[in-house]
Amino acid sequence: MRKYKALFSSDWSECLSPNGPFDPLAYIYPDLLPELEKVFREYTSNQITLQVAVQCIRKSASNLLTMEQMDSYLDAEFKTYNGVIELIEWCRSNDVLFMLNTTGTQGYFQLAVSKGFLPKIPIIAANPFISYPGNAPREAYQFQVNEIADKGVNTRAAMDKFGFSAPHVIIMGDSGGDGPHFEWAAKHHIFKIASMAKYSLQSFCDTRSIEIDYFFGLKYAKGQSRDVMRELEFDFEDLTAMIQSRINLG
């Protein structure tokens, strides 16, 4: 088993990518866009659970995406923020275990990696409600996110498996859906980064006296609409210096 120096456990949707987890469904079934946006905002602001969100989507979309439909979506719409691929590659080159810990679907990442849009990522903890069996190495998908609280469980499991202590772990998220992950991390003195921080995450942390250690990108006020064009001006490769300093690499 490869020896890593640190763990970087990050959300994906609107955190490393401007796209949302239900965008592939909205692309194939555009009439569902209002319902999908409503469900997404409800669970990322902790109004409903992730499982309830999935149940709502299953009722709205009688047919989930085939591999061909997901492939079509990725060809047309796959995006990351600037420097995200470089950040992932930097982690690999510097023995930092990069872990995606996201409510996005397994099938999205299975095809994004197999098509070469993303480099191979050691651990992708994602929601299995859309997945394509046999289309990815099992070890990369050993963890799942069936409920938001699973993010902390997954990070803890990765820490135990690879022998990381808290000072060598960083987590990153953007919305209230990452709030429970931040709350878990705060209890264990783990460094927390808010990327494109939504007010829902700030509010979750403020009401629980959780300190966000580092803000990257935009920091949204209550009621402020997303500004994707401004979000795209930030370069995530800029995080590497902070990560290196934080975990004392090199």
Short mmCIF file of C-alpha atoms in Angstrom, two decimals:
data_model
loop_
_atom_site.label_atom_id
_atom_site.label_comp_id
_atom_site.label_asym_id
_atom_site.label_seq_id
_atom_site.Cartn_x
_atom_site.Cartn_y
_atom_site.Cartn_z
CA MET A 1 0.00 0.00 0.00
CA ARG A 2 1.33 3.40 -1.00
CA LYS A 3 2.54 5.61 1.84
CA TYR A 4 0.95 9.06 1.88
CA LYS A 5 1.96 12.08 3.93
CA ALA A 6 -1.47 13.70 4.22
CA LEU A 7 -5.14 13.47 3.28
CA PHE A 8 -7.17 16.07 1.38
CA SER A 9 -10.89 15.19 1.50
CA SER A 10 -13.04 17.43 -0.69
CA ASP A 11 -16.56 17.91 -1.94
CA TRP A 12 -17.01 18.32 -5.72
CA SER A 13 -20.19 20.08 -6.84
CA GLU A 14 -19.90 23.90 -6.69
CA CYS A 15 -16.69 23.32 -4.72
CA LEU A 16 -14.20 22.01 -7.30
CA SER A 17 -16.63 22.17 -10.22
CA PRO A 18 -19.18 24.88 -11.04
CA ASN A 19 -21.69 22.17 -11.91
CA GLY A 20 -24.20 20.56 -9.55
CA PRO A 21 -24.76 16.85 -8.85
CA PHE A 22 -28.10 16.75 -10.67
CA ASP A 23 -26.97 18.66 -13.76
CA PRO A 24 -26.65 15.46 -15.84
CA LEU A 25 -30.33 14.70 -15.20
CA ALA A 26 -31.32 18.27 -16.00
CA TYR A 27 -29.31 18.10 -19.24
CA ILE A 28 -31.13 14.97 -20.42
CA TYR A 29 -34.51 15.93 -18.93
CA PRO A 30 -34.59 19.77 -19.07
CA ASP A 31 -38.22 19.91 -17.89
CA LEU A 32 -37.00 18.63 -14.51
CA LEU A 33 -34.62 21.54 -13.93
CA PRO A 34 -36.84 23.54 -11.53
CA GLU A 35 -37.56 20.46 -9.39
CA LEU A 36 -33.93 19.35 -9.38
CA GLU A 37 -32.71 22.82 -8.36
CA LYS A 38 -35.29 22.93 -5.57
CA VAL A 39 -34.26 19.53 -4.21
CA PHE A 40 -30.56 20.39 -4.43
CA ARG A 41 -30.94 23.63 -2.48
CA GLU A 42 -33.14 21.95 0.13
CA TYR A 43 -30.63 19.26 1.05
CA THR A 44 -27.55 21.49 0.79
CA SER A 45 -29.24 23.86 3.25
CA ASN A 46 -30.11 20.91 5.50
CA GLN A 47 -33.88 21.23 5.03
CA ILE A 48 -34.18 17.62 3.84
CA THR A 49 -31.86 14.62 4.03
CA LEU A 50 -29.90 13.34 1.06
CA GLN A 51 -31.95 10.14 1.04
CA VAL A 52 -35.17 12.14 0.84
CA ALA A 53 -33.63 14.17 -2.01
CA VAL A 54 -32.81 10.97 -3.92
CA GLN A 55 -36.34 9.66 -3.35
CA CYS A 56 -37.78 12.89 -4.74
CA ILE A 57 -35.59 12.61 -7.82
CA ARG A 58 -36.54 8.99 -8.39
CA LYS A 59 -40.21 10.02 -8.36
CA SER A 60 -39.58 12.83 -10.82
CA ALA A 61 -37.24 10.95 -13.17
CA SER A 62 -38.69 7.52 -13.85
CA ASN A 63 -35.61 6.61 -15.88
CA LEU A 64 -32.15 7.35 -14.53
CA LEU A 65 -29.30 8.02 -16.91
CA THR A 66 -27.85 5.33 -19.13
CA MET A 67 -24.11 5.28 -19.70
CA GLU A 68 -24.71 6.73 -23.16
CA GLN A 69 -26.70 9.64 -21.73
CA MET A 70 -24.10 10.36 -19.06
CA ASP A 71 -21.40 10.15 -21.72
CA SER A 72 -23.30 12.70 -23.82
CA TYR A 73 -23.65 15.05 -20.85
CA LEU A 74 -19.94 14.87 -19.98
CA ASP A 75 -18.88 15.54 -23.57
CA ALA A 76 -21.03 18.66 -23.64
CA GLU A 77 -20.89 20.02 -20.10
CA PHE A 78 -18.02 18.64 -17.99
CA LYS A 79 -16.24 21.49 -16.21
CA THR A 80 -13.92 22.11 -13.30
CA TYR A 81 -12.75 25.38 -11.85
CA ASN A 82 -9.36 26.61 -13.06
CA GLY A 83 -6.43 24.66 -11.65
CA VAL A 84 -8.43 21.76 -10.23
CA ILE A 85 -6.77 19.12 -12.40
CA GLU A 86 -3.39 20.63 -11.53
CA LEU A 87 -4.30 20.50 -7.82
CA ILE A 88 -5.18 16.81 -8.09
CA GLU A 89 -1.96 16.07 -9.96
CA TRP A 90 0.06 18.08 -7.42
CA CYS A 91 -1.42 16.01 -4.60
CA ARG A 92 -0.43 12.80 -6.35
CA SER A 93 3.11 14.04 -7.01
CA ASN A 94 3.54 15.15 -3.40
CA ASP A 95 2.13 12.03 -1.73
CA VAL A 96 -1.07 13.72 -0.61
CA LEU A 97 -4.02 11.34 -0.75
CA PHE A 98 -6.68 13.21 -2.72
CA MET A 99 -10.17 12.00 -1.83
CA LEU A 100 -13.45 13.08 -3.37
CA ASN A 101 -16.17 12.95 -0.71
CA THR A 102 -19.33 14.06 -2.46
CA THR A 103 -23.06 13.68 -2.89
CA GLY A 104 -22.45 13.56 -6.64
CA THR A 105 -23.15 10.24 -8.33
CA GLN A 106 -20.71 7.40 -8.80
CA GLY A 107 -21.67 7.09 -12.46
CA TYR A 108 -20.60 10.68 -13.17
CA PHE A 109 -17.12 10.06 -11.80
CA GLN A 110 -16.79 6.58 -13.25
CA LEU A 111 -17.20 7.94 -16.76
CA ALA A 112 -15.33 11.22 -16.15
CA VAL A 113 -12.26 9.22 -15.10
CA SER A 114 -12.59 6.56 -17.82
CA LYS A 115 -12.94 9.29 -20.48
CA GLY A 116 -9.82 11.07 -19.18
CA PHE A 117 -11.62 14.23 -18.03
CA LEU A 118 -10.32 13.53 -14.53
CA PRO A 119 -7.07 11.82 -13.56
CA LYS A 120 -7.32 8.61 -11.58
CA ILE A 121 -8.31 9.49 -8.04
CA PRO A 122 -7.45 7.04 -5.24
CA ILE A 123 -10.76 7.39 -3.35
CA ILE A 124 -14.09 8.59 -4.75
CA ALA A 125 -16.82 8.45 -2.13
CA ALA A 126 -20.01 9.29 -4.00
CA ASN A 127 -23.72 8.56 -4.09
CA PRO A 128 -24.48 5.22 -5.81
CA PHE A 129 -27.99 6.04 -6.99
CA ILE A 130 -26.57 6.42 -10.51
CA SER A 131 -23.71 3.98 -11.08
CA TYR A 132 -22.41 1.68 -13.78
CA PRO A 133 -21.25 -1.66 -12.32
CA GLY A 134 -17.95 -2.93 -13.62
CA ASN A 135 -16.96 0.44 -15.03
CA ALA A 136 -14.41 1.43 -12.39
CA PRO A 137 -11.79 -0.15 -10.13
CA ARG A 138 -13.50 -1.31 -6.95
CA GLU A 139 -10.85 0.10 -4.62
CA ALA A 140 -11.54 3.67 -5.76
CA TYR A 141 -15.21 3.37 -4.78
CA GLN A 142 -14.90 1.53 -1.48
CA PHE A 143 -16.75 4.33 0.34
CA GLN A 144 -20.20 5.75 -0.43
CA VAL A 145 -22.16 8.88 0.46
CA ASN A 146 -25.72 7.73 1.05
CA GLU A 147 -26.34 10.46 3.59
CA ILE A 148 -24.57 13.74 4.27
CA ALA A 149 -23.17 12.49 7.60
CA ASP A 150 -21.29 9.79 5.66
CA LYS A 151 -18.68 12.36 4.63
CA GLY A 152 -17.18 12.45 8.12
CA VAL A 153 -17.43 8.68 8.38
CA ASN A 154 -15.56 8.32 5.09
CA THR A 155 -12.80 10.74 6.03
CA ARG A 156 -12.35 8.94 9.35
CA ALA A 157 -12.16 5.58 7.55
CA ALA A 158 -9.49 6.90 5.18
CA MET A 159 -7.54 8.28 8.14
CA ASP A 160 -7.65 4.90 9.87
CA LYS A 161 -6.74 2.94 6.75
CA PHE A 162 -3.72 5.08 5.87
CA GLY A 163 -2.67 6.06 9.37
CA PHE A 164 -3.27 9.83 9.24
CA SER A 165 -3.42 11.94 12.39
CA ALA A 166 -5.57 15.08 12.51
CA PRO A 167 -2.75 17.59 11.75
CA HIS A 168 -2.21 15.84 8.41
CA VAL A 169 -5.84 16.01 7.27
CA ILE A 170 -7.65 18.81 5.40
CA ILE A 171 -11.30 18.86 4.37
CA MET A 172 -13.01 21.20 1.92
CA GLY A 173 -16.64 22.01 1.17
CA ASP A 174 -18.88 24.82 -0.02
CA SER A 175 -22.44 24.59 1.34
CA GLY A 176 -24.57 23.61 4.32
CA GLY A 177 -24.51 20.10 2.94
CA ASP A 178 -20.88 20.04 4.06
CA GLY A 179 -21.84 21.39 7.47
CA PRO A 180 -21.91 17.99 9.22
CA HIS A 181 -18.46 17.23 7.74
CA PHE A 182 -17.17 20.53 9.14
CA GLU A 183 -18.80 19.83 12.49
CA TRP A 184 -17.14 16.41 12.65
CA ALA A 185 -13.79 17.93 11.61
CA ALA A 186 -14.04 20.64 14.27
CA LYS A 187 -14.46 18.01 16.99
CA HIS A 188 -11.25 16.34 15.81
CA HIS A 189 -9.25 19.57 15.25
CA ILE A 190 -9.03 19.03 11.49
CA PHE A 191 -8.31 21.95 9.14
CA LYS A 192 -11.39 23.16 7.22
CA ILE A 193 -11.45 25.04 3.91
CA ALA A 194 -14.60 26.71 2.56
CA SER A 195 -14.48 26.91 -1.23
CA MET A 196 -16.95 29.33 -2.90
CA ALA A 197 -18.57 29.47 0.53
CA LYS A 198 -22.34 29.59 0.46
CA TYR A 199 -24.20 31.37 3.22
CA SER A 200 -25.73 28.01 4.22
CA LEU A 201 -22.30 26.70 5.26
CA GLN A 202 -21.37 29.91 7.06
CA SER A 203 -24.68 29.91 8.92
CA PHE A 204 -24.35 26.23 9.86
CA CYS A 205 -20.91 26.88 11.31
CA ASP A 206 -21.79 30.15 13.01
CA THR A 207 -24.75 28.66 14.88
CA ARG A 208 -22.51 25.86 16.20
CA SER A 209 -19.45 28.00 16.96
CA ILE A 210 -17.42 26.17 14.30
CA GLU A 211 -14.48 28.16 12.96
CA ILE A 212 -13.80 27.88 9.24
CA ASP A 213 -10.01 27.91 9.01
CA TYR A 214 -9.59 29.16 5.44
CA PHE A 215 -11.83 30.70 2.78
CA PHE A 216 -10.99 30.24 -0.90
CA GLY A 217 -12.78 31.95 -3.75
CA LEU A 218 -16.00 33.87 -3.24
CA LYS A 219 -17.74 34.18 0.12
CA TYR A 220 -21.47 34.63 -0.40
CA ALA A 221 -23.71 36.77 1.78
CA LYS A 222 -27.25 35.77 2.72
CA GLY A 223 -29.50 35.92 -0.33
CA GLN A 224 -26.63 36.62 -2.73
CA SER A 225 -26.88 34.79 -6.05
CA ARG A 226 -24.00 32.73 -7.37
CA ASP A 227 -21.63 34.50 -9.76
CA VAL A 228 -20.14 31.64 -11.74
CA MET A 229 -18.10 33.92 -13.98
CA ARG A 230 -16.30 35.39 -10.96
CA GLU A 231 -15.87 31.91 -9.46
CA LEU A 232 -14.07 30.88 -12.64
CA GLU A 233 -11.48 33.60 -12.13
CA PHE A 234 -9.90 31.75 -9.19
CA ASP A 235 -7.10 29.22 -9.69
CA PHE A 236 -7.25 26.21 -7.39
CA GLU A 237 -3.59 25.47 -7.97
CA ASP A 238 -3.04 28.41 -5.62
CA LEU A 239 -4.14 26.10 -2.79
CA THR A 240 -1.00 23.98 -3.11
CA ALA A 241 1.23 26.44 -1.24
CA MET A 242 -1.22 26.58 1.66
CA ILE A 243 -1.57 22.78 1.75
CA GLN A 244 2.19 22.32 1.70
CA SER A 245 2.63 24.84 4.51
CA ARG A 246 -0.21 23.37 6.56
CA ILE A 247 1.01 19.78 6.54
CA ASN A 248 4.73 20.62 6.51
CA LEU A 249 5.60 18.83 3.30
CA GLY A 250 8.98 18.95 1.66
#
